Amino acid sequence: MTNRGSGLPRPRATWWREASVTATAFALCLLGGTLQADGDAVSPPSVAAYVIAVASCAVLPLRHRAPLVTMAVTTASGVLVTPLGLLLSPLVVAPAVLAAYSYSVTARDERRAAGAVLLISAALLVAATPLFGALSWKDASRVGAVAAFPLVAGVLGHSVHNRRAYLAAMEDRALRAEQSRDSEALRRVAEERVRIARELHDLVAHQITLANAQASVAAHLFDTRPEQTRKSLHELVETTSHALDELRATVGLLRQSGDTAAPAGPAPGLSRLPTLLDSFRRAGLEVSLHQEGTARPLPPGVDLTAYRIVQEALTNVTKHADTGSARVRLIWNRDRVTVSVADDGGSGRTARTAPTASDRPPGYGLIGMRERATAVGGHLSAGRHPDGGFLVRAELPLPPAKDAELPLQPAEDTELPPPPAKDRDAS
């Protein structure tokens, strides 16, 4: 069988439940019809009792789809009990009580539901109270029960409605919390993957670029300057050994878990900048460092970001720029530090046999630098310099200045202007 109201099949259990409820209400209503008006004798149900029972119970299956119609029909049937010569008792008005309960359970407007239930009780109270004659205590208790049963059913239905709403809200809250936990876990996994990829990129790109430059120098000087070639090869061995050590330490750190994780070494920062610049100088890139303002300790995240930006920018100069020199500049202000790396775009580098920038696919160097700067609340721009070459410029936030800062001598060169928006692909 199908539900014609919705066009969807109804579960067999629903039909059995509706049939059971209707049959029970019919039996109670018919049982109430066996009582005589004097209340002292019981006789077989009359035709009027069958009419009242059938009329009031026939609409009960509609109480969920048309609750107001069901309440009106069942209440009207209860009001007609007395004019038809039957005794108005709580058993006869069982269909009206059931309709009041069902409407209170499903009603969205509590005031409307309360008004409908009160209207049922008032109508049955008026119908059960005799207009003429004295009212005995027995009749008074019966009239009170007839009027009270719909009210009790309404209160019970309202409680069930609130309980269902509470359980639904708790289930929805639990579902949302589970979805939020899953989304948060996926977000953290994605962020961790990006962070690992960025760290490995900066590490591998820097060391491999230096090794490639040293190998290119050695290949170029192999026939003409054997001593210089031997020195370049020795530096190449040191570079690759250092790269393996850092890669092994990074992979070991990623494999650590729980309380058994060994303490990791300090993250690199601007204090290791001279060592970083020396590694590029050994690879054939002339790097100069200029500082302005008052240097002070940086937060670990900002310190690591500044170091990685200088490292990646110089790596890009080594790989992509047709020049043999680069300038690193640190400008210390009260609330920020500006890190800039620029090359002159000249042609002063020793020739290499490695592929040129145009032969390589676009990489993630600039993307990683921007992500690092944004993660600490800074900003990074990169593009062609008006005077030639390429400029990477990052502004990173600083904590409030303290009195125990060490002033540095200002540099003699002028501040570089900000670059245009056009970027160069970096690995």
JSON list of N, CA, C and O in Angstrom, two decimals, residues 295-340:
[
{"chain": "A", "resi": 295, "resn": "ALA", "atom": "N", "xyz": [69.03, 45.71, 15.53]},
{"chain": "A", "resi": 295, "resn": "ALA", "atom": "CA", "xyz": [68.70, 44.28, 15.51]},
{"chain": "A", "resi": 295, "resn": "ALA", "atom": "C", "xyz": [68.29, 43.81, 16.90]},
{"chain": "A", "resi": 295, "resn": "ALA", "atom": "O", "xyz": [68.81, 44.29, 17.91]},
{"chain": "A", "resi": 296, "resn": "ARG", "atom": "N", "xyz": [67.35, 42.91, 16.96]},
{"chain": "A", "resi": 296, "resn": "ARG", "atom": "CA", "xyz": [66.92, 42.32, 18.23]},
{"chain": "A", "resi": 296, "resn": "ARG", "atom": "C", "xyz": [66.41, 40.90, 17.98]},
{"chain": "A", "resi": 296, "resn": "ARG", "atom": "O", "xyz": [66.12, 40.54, 16.83]},
{"chain": "A", "resi": 297, "resn": "PRO", "atom": "N", "xyz": [66.31, 40.11, 19.02]},
{"chain": "A", "resi": 297, "resn": "PRO", "atom": "CA", "xyz": [65.87, 38.72, 18.84]},
{"chain": "A", "resi": 297, "resn": "PRO", "atom": "C", "xyz": [64.47, 38.64, 18.25]},
{"chain": "A", "resi": 297, "resn": "PRO", "atom": "O", "xyz": [63.59, 39.45, 18.55]},
{"chain": "A", "resi": 298, "resn": "LEU", "atom": "N", "xyz": [64.30, 37.67, 17.39]},
{"chain": "A", "resi": 298, "resn": "LEU", "atom": "CA", "xyz": [63.02, 37.46, 16.73]},
{"chain": "A", "resi": 298, "resn": "LEU", "atom": "C", "xyz": [62.30, 36.26, 17.34]},
{"chain": "A", "resi": 298, "resn": "LEU", "atom": "O", "xyz": [62.93, 35.34, 17.87]},
{"chain": "A", "resi": 299, "resn": "PRO", "atom": "N", "xyz": [60.97, 36.23, 17.26]},
{"chain": "A", "resi": 299, "resn": "PRO", "atom": "CA", "xyz": [60.25, 35.01, 17.63]},
{"chain": "A", "resi": 299, "resn": "PRO", "atom": "C", "xyz": [60.71, 33.85, 16.76]},
{"chain": "A", "resi": 299, "resn": "PRO", "atom": "O", "xyz": [61.13, 34.05, 15.61]},
{"chain": "A", "resi": 300, "resn": "PRO", "atom": "N", "xyz": [60.66, 32.61, 17.28]},
{"chain": "A", "resi": 300, "resn": "PRO", "atom": "CA", "xyz": [61.18, 31.48, 16.49]},
{"chain": "A", "resi": 300, "resn": "PRO", "atom": "C", "xyz": [60.57, 31.36, 15.11]},
{"chain": "A", "resi": 300, "resn": "PRO", "atom": "O", "xyz": [61.29, 31.11, 14.14]},
{"chain": "A", "resi": 301, "resn": "GLY", "atom": "N", "xyz": [59.25, 31.56, 14.99]},
{"chain": "A", "resi": 301, "resn": "GLY", "atom": "CA", "xyz": [58.63, 31.43, 13.67]},
{"chain": "A", "resi": 301, "resn": "GLY", "atom": "C", "xyz": [59.09, 32.49, 12.70]},
{"chain": "A", "resi": 301, "resn": "GLY", "atom": "O", "xyz": [59.37, 32.20, 11.53]},
{"chain": "A", "resi": 302, "resn": "VAL", "atom": "N", "xyz": [59.18, 33.73, 13.16]},
{"chain": "A", "resi": 302, "resn": "VAL", "atom": "CA", "xyz": [59.64, 34.82, 12.29]},
{"chain": "A", "resi": 302, "resn": "VAL", "atom": "C", "xyz": [61.12, 34.64, 11.95]},
{"chain": "A", "resi": 302, "resn": "VAL", "atom": "O", "xyz": [61.54, 34.89, 10.81]},
{"chain": "A", "resi": 303, "resn": "ASP", "atom": "N", "xyz": [61.92, 34.20, 12.92]},
{"chain": "A", "resi": 303, "resn": "ASP", "atom": "CA", "xyz": [63.34, 33.98, 12.68]},
{"chain": "A", "resi": 303, "resn": "ASP", "atom": "C", "xyz": [63.56, 32.91, 11.61]},
{"chain": "A", "resi": 303, "resn": "ASP", "atom": "O", "xyz": [64.37, 33.09, 10.68]},
{"chain": "A", "resi": 304, "resn": "LEU", "atom": "N", "xyz": [62.84, 31.79, 11.72]},
{"chain": "A", "resi": 304, "resn": "LEU", "atom": "CA", "xyz": [62.95, 30.74, 10.72]},
{"chain": "A", "resi": 304, "resn": "LEU", "atom": "C", "xyz": [62.47, 31.21, 9.36]},
{"chain": "A", "resi": 304, "resn": "LEU", "atom": "O", "xyz": [63.08, 30.90, 8.32]},
{"chain": "A", "resi": 305, "resn": "THR", "atom": "N", "xyz": [61.38, 31.98, 9.35]},
{"chain": "A", "resi": 305, "resn": "THR", "atom": "CA", "xyz": [60.84, 32.48, 8.08]},
{"chain": "A", "resi": 305, "resn": "THR", "atom": "C", "xyz": [61.84, 33.39, 7.38]},
{"chain": "A", "resi": 305, "resn": "THR", "atom": "O", "xyz": [62.06, 33.29, 6.16]},
{"chain": "A", "resi": 306, "resn": "ALA", "atom": "N", "xyz": [62.44, 34.31, 8.11]},
{"chain": "A", "resi": 306, "resn": "ALA", "atom": "CA", "xyz": [63.43, 35.21, 7.51]},
{"chain": "A", "resi": 306, "resn": "ALA", "atom": "C", "xyz": [64.62, 34.41, 6.94]},
{"chain": "A", "resi": 306, "resn": "ALA", "atom": "O", "xyz": [65.10, 34.70, 5.84]},
{"chain": "A", "resi": 307, "resn": "TYR", "atom": "N", "xyz": [65.09, 33.43, 7.69]},
{"chain": "A", "resi": 307, "resn": "TYR", "atom": "CA", "xyz": [66.22, 32.62, 7.22]},
{"chain": "A", "resi": 307, "resn": "TYR", "atom": "C", "xyz": [65.85, 31.85, 5.95]},
{"chain": "A", "resi": 307, "resn": "TYR", "atom": "O", "xyz": [66.62, 31.83, 4.97]},
{"chain": "A", "resi": 308, "resn": "ARG", "atom": "N", "xyz": [64.67, 31.22, 5.93]},
{"chain": "A", "resi": 308, "resn": "ARG", "atom": "CA", "xyz": [64.27, 30.43, 4.76]},
{"chain": "A", "resi": 308, "resn": "ARG", "atom": "C", "xyz": [64.03, 31.32, 3.54]},
{"chain": "A", "resi": 308, "resn": "ARG", "atom": "O", "xyz": [64.30, 30.90, 2.40]},
{"chain": "A", "resi": 309, "resn": "ILE", "atom": "N", "xyz": [63.53, 32.53, 3.74]},
{"chain": "A", "resi": 309, "resn": "ILE", "atom": "CA", "xyz": [63.32, 33.42, 2.59]},
{"chain": "A", "resi": 309, "resn": "ILE", "atom": "C", "xyz": [64.65, 33.81, 1.98]},
{"chain": "A", "resi": 309, "resn": "ILE", "atom": "O", "xyz": [64.81, 33.80, 0.74]},
{"chain": "A", "resi": 310, "resn": "VAL", "atom": "N", "xyz": [65.64, 34.16, 2.80]},
{"chain": "A", "resi": 310, "resn": "VAL", "atom": "CA", "xyz": [66.97, 34.47, 2.26]},
{"chain": "A", "resi": 310, "resn": "VAL", "atom": "C", "xyz": [67.55, 33.25, 1.57]},
{"chain": "A", "resi": 310, "resn": "VAL", "atom": "O", "xyz": [68.13, 33.35, 0.48]},
{"chain": "A", "resi": 311, "resn": "GLN", "atom": "N", "xyz": [67.43, 32.09, 2.18]},
{"chain": "A", "resi": 311, "resn": "GLN", "atom": "CA", "xyz": [67.97, 30.86, 1.59]},
{"chain": "A", "resi": 311, "resn": "GLN", "atom": "C", "xyz": [67.34, 30.56, 0.24]},
{"chain": "A", "resi": 311, "resn": "GLN", "atom": "O", "xyz": [68.04, 30.29, -0.74]},
{"chain": "A", "resi": 312, "resn": "GLU", "atom": "N", "xyz": [66.00, 30.62, 0.16]},
{"chain": "A", "resi": 312, "resn": "GLU", "atom": "CA", "xyz": [65.33, 30.29, -1.10]},
{"chain": "A", "resi": 312, "resn": "GLU", "atom": "C", "xyz": [65.59, 31.35, -2.16]},
{"chain": "A", "resi": 312, "resn": "GLU", "atom": "O", "xyz": [65.76, 31.04, -3.33]},
{"chain": "A", "resi": 313, "resn": "ALA", "atom": "N", "xyz": [65.61, 32.63, -1.75]},
{"chain": "A", "resi": 313, "resn": "ALA", "atom": "CA", "xyz": [65.86, 33.68, -2.74]},
{"chain": "A", "resi": 313, "resn": "ALA", "atom": "C", "xyz": [67.26, 33.56, -3.33]},
{"chain": "A", "resi": 313, "resn": "ALA", "atom": "O", "xyz": [67.45, 33.71, -4.55]},
{"chain": "A", "resi": 314, "resn": "LEU", "atom": "N", "xyz": [68.27, 33.30, -2.51]},
{"chain": "A", "resi": 314, "resn": "LEU", "atom": "CA", "xyz": [69.63, 33.11, -3.03]},
{"chain": "A", "resi": 314, "resn": "LEU", "atom": "C", "xyz": [69.72, 31.83, -3.87]},
{"chain": "A", "resi": 314, "resn": "LEU", "atom": "O", "xyz": [70.49, 31.78, -4.84]},
{"chain": "A", "resi": 315, "resn": "THR", "atom": "N", "xyz": [68.97, 30.81, -3.49]},
{"chain": "A", "resi": 315, "resn": "THR", "atom": "CA", "xyz": [68.94, 29.59, -4.31]},
{"chain": "A", "resi": 315, "resn": "THR", "atom": "C", "xyz": [68.38, 29.89, -5.69]},
{"chain": "A", "resi": 315, "resn": "THR", "atom": "O", "xyz": [68.89, 29.41, -6.71]},
{"chain": "A", "resi": 316, "resn": "ASN", "atom": "N", "xyz": [67.33, 30.72, -5.76]},
{"chain": "A", "resi": 316, "resn": "ASN", "atom": "CA", "xyz": [66.77, 31.10, -7.05]},
{"chain": "A", "resi": 316, "resn": "ASN", "atom": "C", "xyz": [67.76, 31.92, -7.87]},
{"chain": "A", "resi": 316, "resn": "ASN", "atom": "O", "xyz": [67.83, 31.78, -9.10]},
{"chain": "A", "resi": 317, "resn": "VAL", "atom": "N", "xyz": [68.51, 32.79, -7.19]},
{"chain": "A", "resi": 317, "resn": "VAL", "atom": "CA", "xyz": [69.53, 33.56, -7.91]},
{"chain": "A", "resi": 317, "resn": "VAL", "atom": "C", "xyz": [70.57, 32.62, -8.50]},
{"chain": "A", "resi": 317, "resn": "VAL", "atom": "O", "xyz": [70.99, 32.75, -9.66]},
{"chain": "A", "resi": 318, "resn": "THR", "atom": "N", "xyz": [70.99, 31.63, -7.72]},
{"chain": "A", "resi": 318, "resn": "THR", "atom": "CA", "xyz": [71.99, 30.68, -8.21]},
{"chain": "A", "resi": 318, "resn": "THR", "atom": "C", "xyz": [71.47, 29.87, -9.38]},
{"chain": "A", "resi": 318, "resn": "THR", "atom": "O", "xyz": [72.21, 29.58, -10.33]},
{"chain": "A", "resi": 319, "resn": "LYS", "atom": "N", "xyz": [70.22, 29.52, -9.36]},
{"chain": "A", "resi": 319, "resn": "LYS", "atom": "CA", "xyz": [69.67, 28.64, -10.40]},
{"chain": "A", "resi": 319, "resn": "LYS", "atom": "C", "xyz": [69.21, 29.41, -11.62]},
{"chain": "A", "resi": 319, "resn": "LYS", "atom": "O", "xyz": [69.38, 28.93, -12.75]},
{"chain": "A", "resi": 320, "resn": "HIS", "atom": "N", "xyz": [68.61, 30.57, -11.44]},
{"chain": "A", "resi": 320, "resn": "HIS", "atom": "CA", "xyz": [67.90, 31.22, -12.53]},
{"chain": "A", "resi": 320, "resn": "HIS", "atom": "C", "xyz": [68.58, 32.48, -13.08]},
{"chain": "A", "resi": 320, "resn": "HIS", "atom": "O", "xyz": [68.44, 32.77, -14.26]},
{"chain": "A", "resi": 321, "resn": "ALA", "atom": "N", "xyz": [69.24, 33.25, -12.21]},
{"chain": "A", "resi": 321, "resn": "ALA", "atom": "CA", "xyz": [69.75, 34.55, -12.66]},
{"chain": "A", "resi": 321, "resn": "ALA", "atom": "C", "xyz": [71.10, 34.39, -13.36]},
{"chain": "A", "resi": 321, "resn": "ALA", "atom": "O", "xyz": [71.96, 33.63, -12.93]},
{"chain": "A", "resi": 322, "resn": "ASP", "atom": "N", "xyz": [71.25, 35.14, -14.42]},
{"chain": "A", "resi": 322, "resn": "ASP", "atom": "CA", "xyz": [72.52, 35.15, -15.15]},
{"chain": "A", "resi": 322, "resn": "ASP", "atom": "C", "xyz": [73.41, 36.24, -14.55]},
{"chain": "A", "resi": 322, "resn": "ASP", "atom": "O", "xyz": [73.69, 37.27, -15.16]},
{"chain": "A", "resi": 323, "resn": "THR", "atom": "N", "xyz": [73.82, 36.00, -13.31]},
{"chain": "A", "resi": 323, "resn": "THR", "atom": "CA", "xyz": [74.63, 36.98, -12.59]},
{"chain": "A", "resi": 323, "resn": "THR", "atom": "C", "xyz": [75.53, 36.25, -11.60]},
{"chain": "A", "resi": 323, "resn": "THR", "atom": "O", "xyz": [75.30, 35.09, -11.27]},
{"chain": "A", "resi": 324, "resn": "GLY", "atom": "N", "xyz": [76.57, 36.95, -11.16]},
{"chain": "A", "resi": 324, "resn": "GLY", "atom": "CA", "xyz": [77.49, 36.36, -10.21]},
{"chain": "A", "resi": 324, "resn": "GLY", "atom": "C", "xyz": [77.44, 37.03, -8.86]},
{"chain": "A", "resi": 324, "resn": "GLY", "atom": "O", "xyz": [78.29, 36.75, -8.01]},
{"chain": "A", "resi": 325, "resn": "SER", "atom": "N", "xyz": [76.47, 37.92, -8.62]},
{"chain": "A", "resi": 325, "resn": "SER", "atom": "CA", "xyz": [76.41, 38.63, -7.34]},
{"chain": "A", "resi": 325, "resn": "SER", "atom": "C", "xyz": [74.97, 38.83, -6.92]},
{"chain": "A", "resi": 325, "resn": "SER", "atom": "O", "xyz": [74.05, 38.85, -7.74]},
{"chain": "A", "resi": 326, "resn": "ALA", "atom": "N", "xyz": [74.79, 38.98, -5.62]},
{"chain": "A", "resi": 326, "resn": "ALA", "atom": "CA", "xyz": [73.47, 39.22, -5.04]},
{"chain": "A", "resi": 326, "resn": "ALA", "atom": "C", "xyz": [73.64, 40.04, -3.77]},
{"chain": "A", "resi": 326, "resn": "ALA", "atom": "O", "xyz": [74.72, 40.05, -3.16]},
{"chain": "A", "resi": 327, "resn": "ARG", "atom": "N", "xyz": [72.57, 40.76, -3.39]},
{"chain": "A", "resi": 327, "resn": "ARG", "atom": "CA", "xyz": [72.61, 41.61, -2.20]},
{"chain": "A", "resi": 327, "resn": "ARG", "atom": "C", "xyz": [71.49, 41.20, -1.25]},
{"chain": "A", "resi": 327, "resn": "ARG", "atom": "O", "xyz": [70.33, 41.07, -1.65]},
{"chain": "A", "resi": 328, "resn": "VAL", "atom": "N", "xyz": [71.88, 41.01, -0.01]},
{"chain": "A", "resi": 328, "resn": "VAL", "atom": "CA", "xyz": [70.91, 40.70, 1.05]},
{"chain": "A", "resi": 328, "resn": "VAL", "atom": "C", "xyz": [70.86, 41.91, 1.98]},
{"chain": "A", "resi": 328, "resn": "VAL", "atom": "O", "xyz": [71.89, 42.41, 2.42]},
{"chain": "A", "resi": 329, "resn": "ARG", "atom": "N", "xyz": [69.65, 42.35, 2.27]},
{"chain": "A", "resi": 329, "resn": "ARG", "atom": "CA", "xyz": [69.50, 43.55, 3.09]},
{"chain": "A", "resi": 329, "resn": "ARG", "atom": "C", "xyz": [68.47, 43.30, 4.18]},
{"chain": "A", "resi": 329, "resn": "ARG", "atom": "O", "xyz": [67.38, 42.78, 3.92]},
{"chain": "A", "resi": 330, "resn": "LEU", "atom": "N", "xyz": [68.82, 43.70, 5.40]},
{"chain": "A", "resi": 330, "resn": "LEU", "atom": "CA", "xyz": [67.92, 43.61, 6.55]},
{"chain": "A", "resi": 330, "resn": "LEU", "atom": "C", "xyz": [67.69, 45.01, 7.10]},
{"chain": "A", "resi": 330, "resn": "LEU", "atom": "O", "xyz": [68.65, 45.70, 7.46]},
{"chain": "A", "resi": 331, "resn": "ILE", "atom": "N", "xyz": [66.44, 45.45, 7.14]},
{"chain": "A", "resi": 331, "resn": "ILE", "atom": "CA", "xyz": [66.08, 46.76, 7.66]},
{"chain": "A", "resi": 331, "resn": "ILE", "atom": "C", "xyz": [65.22, 46.55, 8.90]},
{"chain": "A", "resi": 331, "resn": "ILE", "atom": "O", "xyz": [64.11, 46.02, 8.81]},
{"chain": "A", "resi": 332, "resn": "TRP", "atom": "N", "xyz": [65.76, 46.96, 10.04]},
{"chain": "A", "resi": 332, "resn": "TRP", "atom": "CA", "xyz": [65.07, 46.76, 11.32]},
{"chain": "A", "resi": 332, "resn": "TRP", "atom": "C", "xyz": [64.29, 48.03, 11.68]},
{"chain": "A", "resi": 332, "resn": "TRP", "atom": "O", "xyz": [64.89, 49.09, 11.86]},
{"chain": "A", "resi": 333, "resn": "ASN", "atom": "N", "xyz": [62.98, 47.92, 11.77]},
{"chain": "A", "resi": 333, "resn": "ASN", "atom": "CA", "xyz": [62.13, 49.02, 12.21]},
{"chain": "A", "resi": 333, "resn": "ASN", "atom": "C", "xyz": [61.54, 48.69, 13.59]},
{"chain": "A", "resi": 333, "resn": "ASN", "atom": "O", "xyz": [61.82, 47.62, 14.15]},
{"chain": "A", "resi": 334, "resn": "ARG", "atom": "N", "xyz": [60.74, 49.58, 14.10]},
{"chain": "A", "resi": 334, "resn": "ARG", "atom": "CA", "xyz": [60.20, 49.37, 15.44]},
{"chain": "A", "resi": 334, "resn": "ARG", "atom": "C", "xyz": [59.23, 48.20, 15.49]},
{"chain": "A", "resi": 334, "resn": "ARG", "atom": "O", "xyz": [59.20, 47.46, 16.47]},
{"chain": "A", "resi": 335, "resn": "ASP", "atom": "N", "xyz": [58.44, 48.00, 14.43]},
{"chain": "A", "resi": 335, "resn": "ASP", "atom": "CA", "xyz": [57.41, 46.97, 14.47]},
{"chain": "A", "resi": 335, "resn": "ASP", "atom": "C", "xyz": [57.56, 45.92, 13.38]},
{"chain": "A", "resi": 335, "resn": "ASP", "atom": "O", "xyz": [56.73, 45.03, 13.26]},
{"chain": "A", "resi": 336, "resn": "ARG", "atom": "N", "xyz": [58.62, 46.00, 12.57]},
{"chain": "A", "resi": 336, "resn": "ARG", "atom": "CA", "xyz": [58.79, 45.01, 11.51]},
{"chain": "A", "resi": 336, "resn": "ARG", "atom": "C", "xyz": [60.25, 44.97, 11.07]},
{"chain": "A", "resi": 336, "resn": "ARG", "atom": "O", "xyz": [61.02, 45.92, 11.32]},
{"chain": "A", "resi": 337, "resn": "VAL", "atom": "N", "xyz": [60.61, 43.87, 10.45]},
{"chain": "A", "resi": 337, "resn": "VAL", "atom": "CA", "xyz": [61.90, 43.73, 9.82]},
{"chain": "A", "resi": 337, "resn": "VAL", "atom": "C", "xyz": [61.66, 43.44, 8.34]},
{"chain": "A", "resi": 337, "resn": "VAL", "atom": "O", "xyz": [60.81, 42.62, 7.98]},
{"chain": "A", "resi": 338, "resn": "THR", "atom": "N", "xyz": [62.39, 44.16, 7.50]},
{"chain": "A", "resi": 338, "resn": "THR", "atom": "CA", "xyz": [62.26, 43.99, 6.06]},
{"chain": "A", "resi": 338, "resn": "THR", "atom": "C", "xyz": [63.47, 43.22, 5.55]},
{"chain": "A", "resi": 338, "resn": "THR", "atom": "O", "xyz": [64.62, 43.62, 5.77]},
{"chain": "A", "resi": 339, "resn": "VAL", "atom": "N", "xyz": [63.20, 42.10, 4.89]},
{"chain": "A", "resi": 339, "resn": "VAL", "atom": "CA", "xyz": [64.24, 41.25, 4.32]},
{"chain": "A", "resi": 339, "resn": "VAL", "atom": "C", "xyz": [64.13, 41.34, 2.81]},
{"chain": "A", "resi": 339, "resn": "VAL", "atom": "O", "xyz": [63.06, 41.07, 2.24]},
{"chain": "A", "resi": 340, "resn": "SER", "atom": "N", "xyz": [65.22, 41.73, 2.15]},
{"chain": "A", "resi": 340, "resn": "SER", "atom": "CA", "xyz": [65.20, 41.83, 0.69]},
{"chain": "A", "resi": 340, "resn": "SER", "atom": "C", "xyz": [66.44, 41.16, 0.12]},
{"chain": "A", "resi": 340, "resn": "SER", "atom": "O", "xyz": [67.53, 41.25, 0.69]}
]
